[in-house]
Short mmCIF file of N, CA and C and ligand atoms in Angstrom, two decimals:
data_model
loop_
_atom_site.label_atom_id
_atom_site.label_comp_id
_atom_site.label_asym_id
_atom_site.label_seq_id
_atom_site.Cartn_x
_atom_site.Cartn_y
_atom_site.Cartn_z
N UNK U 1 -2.34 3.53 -12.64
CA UNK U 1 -1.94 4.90 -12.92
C UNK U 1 -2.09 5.17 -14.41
N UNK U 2 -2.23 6.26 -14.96
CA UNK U 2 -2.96 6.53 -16.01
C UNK U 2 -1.14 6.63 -16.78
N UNK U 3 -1.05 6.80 -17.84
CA UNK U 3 0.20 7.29 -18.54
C UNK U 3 0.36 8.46 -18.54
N UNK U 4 1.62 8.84 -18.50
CA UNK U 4 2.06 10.16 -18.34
C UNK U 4 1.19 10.99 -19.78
N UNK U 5 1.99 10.43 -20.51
CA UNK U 5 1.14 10.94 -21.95
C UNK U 5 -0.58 11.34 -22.35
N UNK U 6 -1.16 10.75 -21.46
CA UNK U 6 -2.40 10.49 -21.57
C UNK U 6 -2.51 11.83 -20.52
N UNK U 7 -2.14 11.83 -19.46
CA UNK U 7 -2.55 13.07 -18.68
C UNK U 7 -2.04 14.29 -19.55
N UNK U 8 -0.87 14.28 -20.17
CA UNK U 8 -0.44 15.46 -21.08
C UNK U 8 -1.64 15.96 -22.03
N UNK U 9 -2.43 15.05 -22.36
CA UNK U 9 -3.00 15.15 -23.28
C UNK U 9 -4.43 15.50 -23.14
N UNK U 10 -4.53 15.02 -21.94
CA UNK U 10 -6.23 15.45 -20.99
C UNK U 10 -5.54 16.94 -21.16
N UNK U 11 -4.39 17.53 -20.11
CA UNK U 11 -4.28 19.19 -20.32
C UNK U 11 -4.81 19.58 -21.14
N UNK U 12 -3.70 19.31 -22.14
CA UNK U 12 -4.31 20.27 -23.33
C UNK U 12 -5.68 20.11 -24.06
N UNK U 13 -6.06 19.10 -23.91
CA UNK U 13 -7.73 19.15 -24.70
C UNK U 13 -7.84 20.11 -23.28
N UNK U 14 -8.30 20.24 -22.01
CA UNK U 14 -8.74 20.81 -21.60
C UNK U 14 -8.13 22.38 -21.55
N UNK U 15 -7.06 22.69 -22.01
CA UNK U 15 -6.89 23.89 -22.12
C UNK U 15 -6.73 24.77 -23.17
N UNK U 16 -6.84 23.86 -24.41
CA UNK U 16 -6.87 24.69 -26.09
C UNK U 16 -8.04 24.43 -26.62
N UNK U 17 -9.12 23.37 -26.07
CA UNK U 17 -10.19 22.89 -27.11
C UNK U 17 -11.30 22.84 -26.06
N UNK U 18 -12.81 23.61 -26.91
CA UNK U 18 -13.52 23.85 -26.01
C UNK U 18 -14.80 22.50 -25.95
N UNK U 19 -13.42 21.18 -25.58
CA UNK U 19 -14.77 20.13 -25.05
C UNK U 19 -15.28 19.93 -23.57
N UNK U 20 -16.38 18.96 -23.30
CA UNK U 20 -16.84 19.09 -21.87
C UNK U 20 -15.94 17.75 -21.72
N UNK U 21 -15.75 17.76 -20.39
CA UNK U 21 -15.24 16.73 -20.14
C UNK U 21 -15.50 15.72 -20.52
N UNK U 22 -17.14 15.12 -20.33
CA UNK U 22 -17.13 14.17 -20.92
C UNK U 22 -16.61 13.52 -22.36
N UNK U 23 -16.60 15.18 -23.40
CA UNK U 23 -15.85 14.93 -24.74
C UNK U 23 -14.59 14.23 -24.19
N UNK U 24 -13.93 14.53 -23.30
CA UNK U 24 -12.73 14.44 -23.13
C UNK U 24 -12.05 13.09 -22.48
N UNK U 25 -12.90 12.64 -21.56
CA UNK U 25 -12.77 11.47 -21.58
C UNK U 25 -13.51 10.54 -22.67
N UNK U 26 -14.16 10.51 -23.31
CA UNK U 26 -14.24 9.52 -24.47
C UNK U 26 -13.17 9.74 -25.45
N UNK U 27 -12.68 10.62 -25.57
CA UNK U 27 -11.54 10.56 -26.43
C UNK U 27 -10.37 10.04 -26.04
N UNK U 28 -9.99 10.19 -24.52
CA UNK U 28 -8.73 9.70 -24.08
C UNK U 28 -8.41 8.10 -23.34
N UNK U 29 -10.08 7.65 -22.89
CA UNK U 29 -10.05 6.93 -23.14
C UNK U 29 -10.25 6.75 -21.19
N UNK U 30 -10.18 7.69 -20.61
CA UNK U 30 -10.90 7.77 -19.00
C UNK U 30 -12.09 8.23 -18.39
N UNK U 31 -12.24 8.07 -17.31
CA UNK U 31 -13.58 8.42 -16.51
C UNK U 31 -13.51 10.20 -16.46
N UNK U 32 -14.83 10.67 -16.45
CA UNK U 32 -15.24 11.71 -16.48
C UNK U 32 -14.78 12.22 -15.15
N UNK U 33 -14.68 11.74 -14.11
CA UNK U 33 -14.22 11.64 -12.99
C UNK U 33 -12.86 12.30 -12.65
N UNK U 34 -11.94 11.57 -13.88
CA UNK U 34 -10.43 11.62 -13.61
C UNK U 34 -10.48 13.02 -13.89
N UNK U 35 -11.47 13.40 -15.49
CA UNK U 35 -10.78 14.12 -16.48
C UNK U 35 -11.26 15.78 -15.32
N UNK U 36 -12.23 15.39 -14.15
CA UNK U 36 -12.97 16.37 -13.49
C UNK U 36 -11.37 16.61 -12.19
N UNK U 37 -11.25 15.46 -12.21
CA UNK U 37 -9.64 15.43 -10.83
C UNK U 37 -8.80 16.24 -11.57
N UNK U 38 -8.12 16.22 -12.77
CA UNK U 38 -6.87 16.62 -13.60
C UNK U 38 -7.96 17.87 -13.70
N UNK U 39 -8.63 18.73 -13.97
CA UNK U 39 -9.30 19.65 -14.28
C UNK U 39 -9.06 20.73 -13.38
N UNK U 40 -9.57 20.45 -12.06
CA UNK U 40 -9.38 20.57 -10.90
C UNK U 40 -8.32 20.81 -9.84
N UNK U 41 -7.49 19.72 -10.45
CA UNK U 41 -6.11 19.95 -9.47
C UNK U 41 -6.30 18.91 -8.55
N UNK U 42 -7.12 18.20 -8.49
CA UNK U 42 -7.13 17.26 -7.07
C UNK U 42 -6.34 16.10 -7.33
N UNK U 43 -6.22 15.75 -8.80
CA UNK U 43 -5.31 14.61 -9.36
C UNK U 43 -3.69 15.00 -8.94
N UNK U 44 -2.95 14.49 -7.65
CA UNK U 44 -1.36 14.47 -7.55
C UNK U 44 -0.99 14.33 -9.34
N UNK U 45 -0.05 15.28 -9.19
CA UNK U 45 0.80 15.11 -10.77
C UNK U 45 1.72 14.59 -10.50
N UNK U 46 1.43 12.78 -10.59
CA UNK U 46 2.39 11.65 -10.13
C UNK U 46 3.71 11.86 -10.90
N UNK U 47 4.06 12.68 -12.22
CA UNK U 47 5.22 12.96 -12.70
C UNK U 47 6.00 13.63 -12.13
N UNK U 48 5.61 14.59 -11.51
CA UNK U 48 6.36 15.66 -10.48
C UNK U 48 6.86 14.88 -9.65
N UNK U 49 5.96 14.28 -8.52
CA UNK U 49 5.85 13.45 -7.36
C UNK U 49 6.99 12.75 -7.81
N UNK U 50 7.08 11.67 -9.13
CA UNK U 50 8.28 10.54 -8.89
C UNK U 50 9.86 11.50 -9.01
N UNK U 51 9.42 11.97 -9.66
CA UNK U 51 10.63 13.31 -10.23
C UNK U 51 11.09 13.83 -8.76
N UNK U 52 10.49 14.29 -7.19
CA UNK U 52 10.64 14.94 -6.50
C UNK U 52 11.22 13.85 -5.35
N UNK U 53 10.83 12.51 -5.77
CA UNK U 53 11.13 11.73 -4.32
C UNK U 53 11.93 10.28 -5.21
N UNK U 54 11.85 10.12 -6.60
CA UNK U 54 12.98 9.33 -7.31
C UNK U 54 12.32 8.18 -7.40
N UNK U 55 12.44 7.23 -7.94
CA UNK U 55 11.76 6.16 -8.37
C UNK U 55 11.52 5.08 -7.09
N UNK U 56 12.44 5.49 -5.92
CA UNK U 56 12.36 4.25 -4.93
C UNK U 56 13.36 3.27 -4.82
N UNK U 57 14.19 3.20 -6.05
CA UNK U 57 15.53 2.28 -5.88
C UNK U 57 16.42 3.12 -5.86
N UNK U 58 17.48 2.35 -5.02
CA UNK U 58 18.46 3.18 -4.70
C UNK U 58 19.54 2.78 -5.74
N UNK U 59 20.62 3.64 -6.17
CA UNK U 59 21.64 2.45 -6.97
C UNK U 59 22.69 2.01 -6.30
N UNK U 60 23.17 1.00 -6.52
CA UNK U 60 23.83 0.49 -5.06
C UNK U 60 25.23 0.85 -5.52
N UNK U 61 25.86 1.34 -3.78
CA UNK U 61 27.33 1.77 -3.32
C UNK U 61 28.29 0.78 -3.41
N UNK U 62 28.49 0.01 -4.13
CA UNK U 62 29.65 -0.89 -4.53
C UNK U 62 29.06 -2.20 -5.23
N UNK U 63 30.46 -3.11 -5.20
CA UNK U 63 29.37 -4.44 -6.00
C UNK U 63 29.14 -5.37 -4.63
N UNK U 64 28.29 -6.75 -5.10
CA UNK U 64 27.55 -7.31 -3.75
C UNK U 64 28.72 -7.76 -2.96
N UNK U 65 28.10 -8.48 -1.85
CA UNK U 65 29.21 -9.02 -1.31
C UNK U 65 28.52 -9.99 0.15
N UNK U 66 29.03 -10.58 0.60
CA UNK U 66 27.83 -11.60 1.35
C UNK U 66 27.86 -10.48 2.43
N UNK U 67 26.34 -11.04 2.68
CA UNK U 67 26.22 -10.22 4.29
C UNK U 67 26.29 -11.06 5.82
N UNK U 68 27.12 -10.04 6.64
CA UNK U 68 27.54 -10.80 7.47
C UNK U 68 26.17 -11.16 8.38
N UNK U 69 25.17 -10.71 8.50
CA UNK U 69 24.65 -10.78 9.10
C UNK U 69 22.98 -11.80 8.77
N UNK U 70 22.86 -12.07 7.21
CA UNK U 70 22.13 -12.84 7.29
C UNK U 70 22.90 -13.59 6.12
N UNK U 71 23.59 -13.72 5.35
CA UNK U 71 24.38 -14.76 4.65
C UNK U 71 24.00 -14.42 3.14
N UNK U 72 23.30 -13.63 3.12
CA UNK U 72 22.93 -13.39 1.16
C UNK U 72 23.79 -13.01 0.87
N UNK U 73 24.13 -13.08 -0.31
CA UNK U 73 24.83 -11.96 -1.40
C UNK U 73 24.16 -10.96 -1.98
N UNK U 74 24.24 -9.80 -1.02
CA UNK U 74 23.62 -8.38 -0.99
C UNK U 74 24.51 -7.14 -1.82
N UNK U 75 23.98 -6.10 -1.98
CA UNK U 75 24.39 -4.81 -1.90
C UNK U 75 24.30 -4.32 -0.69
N UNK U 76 25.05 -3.80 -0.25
CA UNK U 76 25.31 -3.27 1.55
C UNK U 76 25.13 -1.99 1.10
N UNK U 77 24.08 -1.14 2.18
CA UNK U 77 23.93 -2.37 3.31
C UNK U 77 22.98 -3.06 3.14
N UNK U 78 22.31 -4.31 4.24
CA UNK U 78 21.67 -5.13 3.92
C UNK U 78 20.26 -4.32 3.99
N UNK U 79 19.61 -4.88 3.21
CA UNK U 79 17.92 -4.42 3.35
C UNK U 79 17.22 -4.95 4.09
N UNK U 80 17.58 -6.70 4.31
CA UNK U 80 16.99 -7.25 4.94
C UNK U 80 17.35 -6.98 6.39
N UNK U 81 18.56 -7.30 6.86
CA UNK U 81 19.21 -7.10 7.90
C UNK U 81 18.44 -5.63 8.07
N UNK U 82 18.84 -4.43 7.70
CA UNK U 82 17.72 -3.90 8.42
C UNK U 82 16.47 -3.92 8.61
N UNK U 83 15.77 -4.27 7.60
CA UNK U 83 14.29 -4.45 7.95
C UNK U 83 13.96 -5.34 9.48
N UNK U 84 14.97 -6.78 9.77
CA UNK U 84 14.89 -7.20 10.68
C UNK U 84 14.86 -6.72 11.49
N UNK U 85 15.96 -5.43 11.58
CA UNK U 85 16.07 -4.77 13.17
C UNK U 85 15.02 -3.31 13.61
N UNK U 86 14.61 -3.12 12.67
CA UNK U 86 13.01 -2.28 12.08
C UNK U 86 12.39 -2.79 12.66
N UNK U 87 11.98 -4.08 12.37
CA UNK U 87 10.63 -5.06 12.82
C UNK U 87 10.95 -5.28 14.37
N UNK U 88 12.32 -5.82 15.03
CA UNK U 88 12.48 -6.30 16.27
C UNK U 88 11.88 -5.23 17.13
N UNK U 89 12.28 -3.73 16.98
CA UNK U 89 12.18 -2.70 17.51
C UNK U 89 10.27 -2.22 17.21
N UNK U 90 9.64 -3.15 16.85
CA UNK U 90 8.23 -2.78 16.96
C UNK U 90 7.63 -3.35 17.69
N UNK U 91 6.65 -2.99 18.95
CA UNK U 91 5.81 -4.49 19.85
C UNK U 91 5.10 -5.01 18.86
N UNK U 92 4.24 -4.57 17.59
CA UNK U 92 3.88 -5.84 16.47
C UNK U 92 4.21 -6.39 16.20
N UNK U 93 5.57 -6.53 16.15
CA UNK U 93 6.53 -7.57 15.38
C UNK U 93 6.95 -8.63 16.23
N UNK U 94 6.91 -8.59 17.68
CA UNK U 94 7.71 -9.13 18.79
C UNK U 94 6.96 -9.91 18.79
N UNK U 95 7.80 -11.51 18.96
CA UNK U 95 7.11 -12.52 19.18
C UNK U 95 6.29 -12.66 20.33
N UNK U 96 5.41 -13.44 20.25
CA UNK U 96 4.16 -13.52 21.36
C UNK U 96 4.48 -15.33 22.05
N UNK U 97 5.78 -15.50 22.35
CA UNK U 97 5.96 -17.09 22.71
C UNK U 97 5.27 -17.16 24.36
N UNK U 98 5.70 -16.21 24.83
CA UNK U 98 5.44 -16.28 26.58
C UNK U 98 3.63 -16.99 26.58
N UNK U 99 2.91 -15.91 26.53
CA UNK U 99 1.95 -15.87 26.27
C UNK U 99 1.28 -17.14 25.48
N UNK U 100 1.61 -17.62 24.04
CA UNK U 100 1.17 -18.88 23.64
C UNK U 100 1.30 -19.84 25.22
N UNK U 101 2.80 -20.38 25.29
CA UNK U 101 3.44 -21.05 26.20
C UNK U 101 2.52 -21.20 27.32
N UNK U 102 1.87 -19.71 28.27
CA UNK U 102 1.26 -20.31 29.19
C UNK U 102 -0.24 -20.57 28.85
N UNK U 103 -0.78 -20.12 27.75
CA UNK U 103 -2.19 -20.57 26.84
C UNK U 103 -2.16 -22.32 27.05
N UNK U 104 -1.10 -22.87 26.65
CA UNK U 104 -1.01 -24.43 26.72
C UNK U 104 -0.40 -25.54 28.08
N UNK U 105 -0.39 -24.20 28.69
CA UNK U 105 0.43 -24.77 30.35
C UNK U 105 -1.26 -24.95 31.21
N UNK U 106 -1.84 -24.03 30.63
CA UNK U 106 -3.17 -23.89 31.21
C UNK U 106 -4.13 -25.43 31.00
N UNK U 107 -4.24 -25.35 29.24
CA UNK U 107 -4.95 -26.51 29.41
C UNK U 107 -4.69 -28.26 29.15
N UNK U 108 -3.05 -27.65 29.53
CA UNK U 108 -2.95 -29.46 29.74
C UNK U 108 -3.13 -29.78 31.54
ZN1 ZN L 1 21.80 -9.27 5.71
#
Protein backbone atom coordinates (compact mmCIF):
# COMPACT_ATOMS: atom_id res chain seq x y z
CA UNK A 1 0.00 0.00 0.00
CA UNK A 2 1.35 3.23 -0.99
CA UNK A 3 1.58 5.90 2.13
CA UNK A 4 -1.04 7.93 2.99
CA UNK A 5 1.19 10.97 2.42
CA UNK A 6 2.35 10.00 -0.84
CA UNK A 7 -1.28 9.70 -2.18
CA UNK A 8 -1.89 13.28 -0.55
CA UNK A 9 0.62 14.37 -2.55
CA UNK A 10 -0.11 12.59 -6.02
CA UNK A 11 -3.65 14.89 -5.40
CA UNK A 12 -2.31 17.80 -5.31
CA UNK A 13 0.45 17.64 -7.99
CA UNK A 14 -2.44 16.45 -9.91
CA UNK A 15 -4.70 19.14 -9.01
CA UNK A 16 -2.53 22.54 -8.64
CA UNK A 17 0.40 21.68 -11.09
CA UNK A 18 0.07 21.19 -14.67
CA UNK A 19 2.27 17.81 -14.87
CA UNK A 20 1.44 14.59 -16.98
CA UNK A 21 1.32 11.90 -15.02
CA UNK A 22 4.14 10.49 -15.91
CA UNK A 23 5.83 13.89 -14.38
CA UNK A 24 4.08 12.73 -11.52
CA UNK A 25 4.99 9.57 -10.90
CA UNK A 26 8.71 10.14 -11.27
CA UNK A 27 8.50 12.56 -8.76
CA UNK A 28 6.58 10.58 -6.19
CA UNK A 29 8.19 7.86 -6.75
CA UNK A 30 5.08 5.37 -8.41
CA UNK A 31 3.82 3.75 -11.49
CA UNK A 32 2.14 5.81 -14.05
CA UNK A 33 -0.51 3.37 -13.59
CA UNK A 34 -1.28 4.21 -9.92
CA UNK A 35 -0.86 7.96 -10.57
CA UNK A 36 -3.69 7.12 -13.75
CA UNK A 37 -5.94 4.93 -10.72
CA UNK A 38 -5.71 8.03 -8.07
CA UNK A 39 -6.48 10.34 -11.17
CA UNK A 40 -9.36 8.55 -12.01
CA UNK A 41 -10.96 7.44 -8.96
CA UNK A 42 -10.50 3.76 -9.47
CA UNK A 43 -7.77 3.77 -6.62
CA UNK A 44 -10.16 2.79 -3.12
CA UNK A 45 -9.08 5.78 -0.80
CA UNK A 46 -7.73 3.11 1.65
CA UNK A 47 -7.74 6.16 4.30
CA UNK A 48 -11.39 6.54 4.24
CA UNK A 49 -11.90 2.74 3.96
CA UNK A 50 -9.70 2.08 7.35
CA UNK A 51 -11.36 5.21 8.93
CA UNK A 52 -14.99 3.65 7.90
CA UNK A 53 -14.50 -0.07 9.00
CA UNK A 54 -11.47 0.62 11.90
CA UNK A 55 -8.27 -0.93 11.87
CA UNK A 56 -9.54 -4.65 12.50
CA UNK A 57 -8.60 -4.98 16.21
CA UNK A 58 -10.92 -4.89 18.53
CA UNK A 59 -9.91 -3.43 22.08
CA UNK A 60 -10.60 -5.91 24.45
CA UNK A 61 -13.74 -5.90 27.11
CA UNK A 62 -11.90 -6.62 30.27
CA UNK A 63 -8.46 -8.03 31.29
CA UNK A 64 -7.52 -11.82 30.11
CA UNK A 65 -8.58 -14.57 31.83
CA UNK A 66 -8.25 -18.40 30.91
CA UNK A 67 -10.66 -19.73 28.55
CA UNK A 68 -12.86 -22.27 29.49
CA UNK A 69 -13.07 -23.74 26.53
CA UNK A 70 -9.67 -24.13 25.04
CA UNK A 71 -7.32 -23.31 28.12
CA UNK A 72 -5.39 -20.03 26.86
CA UNK A 73 -5.19 -17.00 28.60
CA UNK A 74 -7.45 -14.96 26.32
CA UNK A 75 -9.44 -11.76 26.11
CA UNK A 76 -13.09 -13.08 26.01
CA UNK A 77 -14.44 -13.87 24.18
CA UNK A 78 -12.32 -16.45 22.79
CA UNK A 79 -11.22 -15.96 19.12
CA UNK A 80 -10.14 -19.14 18.86
CA UNK A 81 -12.96 -20.93 20.47
CA UNK A 82 -14.95 -19.26 18.02
CA UNK A 83 -13.18 -19.67 15.03
CA UNK A 84 -13.41 -23.45 16.02
CA UNK A 85 -17.09 -23.44 16.03
CA UNK A 86 -17.02 -21.27 12.57
CA UNK A 87 -14.93 -23.97 11.05
CA UNK A 88 -17.06 -27.10 12.66
CA UNK A 89 -20.17 -25.55 11.11
CA UNK A 90 -18.50 -25.63 7.49
CA UNK A 91 -18.57 -29.14 5.30
CA UNK A 92 -14.77 -27.85 4.38
CA UNK A 93 -13.72 -27.98 7.56
CA UNK A 94 -15.39 -31.38 8.64
CA UNK A 95 -13.23 -34.05 9.03
CA UNK A 96 -13.12 -36.62 6.24
CA UNK A 97 -12.25 -39.85 8.80
CA UNK A 98 -15.25 -42.12 7.50
CA UNK A 99 -14.21 -42.00 4.13
CA UNK A 100 -10.18 -42.26 4.69
CA UNK A 101 -11.22 -45.35 7.10
CA UNK A 102 -13.05 -47.22 4.39
CA UNK A 103 -10.18 -46.09 1.56
CA UNK A 104 -7.93 -48.53 3.85
CA UNK A 105 -10.63 -51.22 4.77
CA UNK A 106 -10.66 -51.61 0.99
CA UNK A 107 -7.14 -52.31 0.37
CA UNK A 108 -6.05 -54.36 3.09
ZN1 LIG B 1 -10.84 -20.57 23.88
Amino acid sequence: MIAPEIVQEIRRLLANENLSHRNIASLTGVSRGTVGAIASGERPDYDVLLQEIGDGVDEPAGPPMRCPGCGGWVYMPCRLCNARKEMATKPRFAPRGPKIQNLRATRL
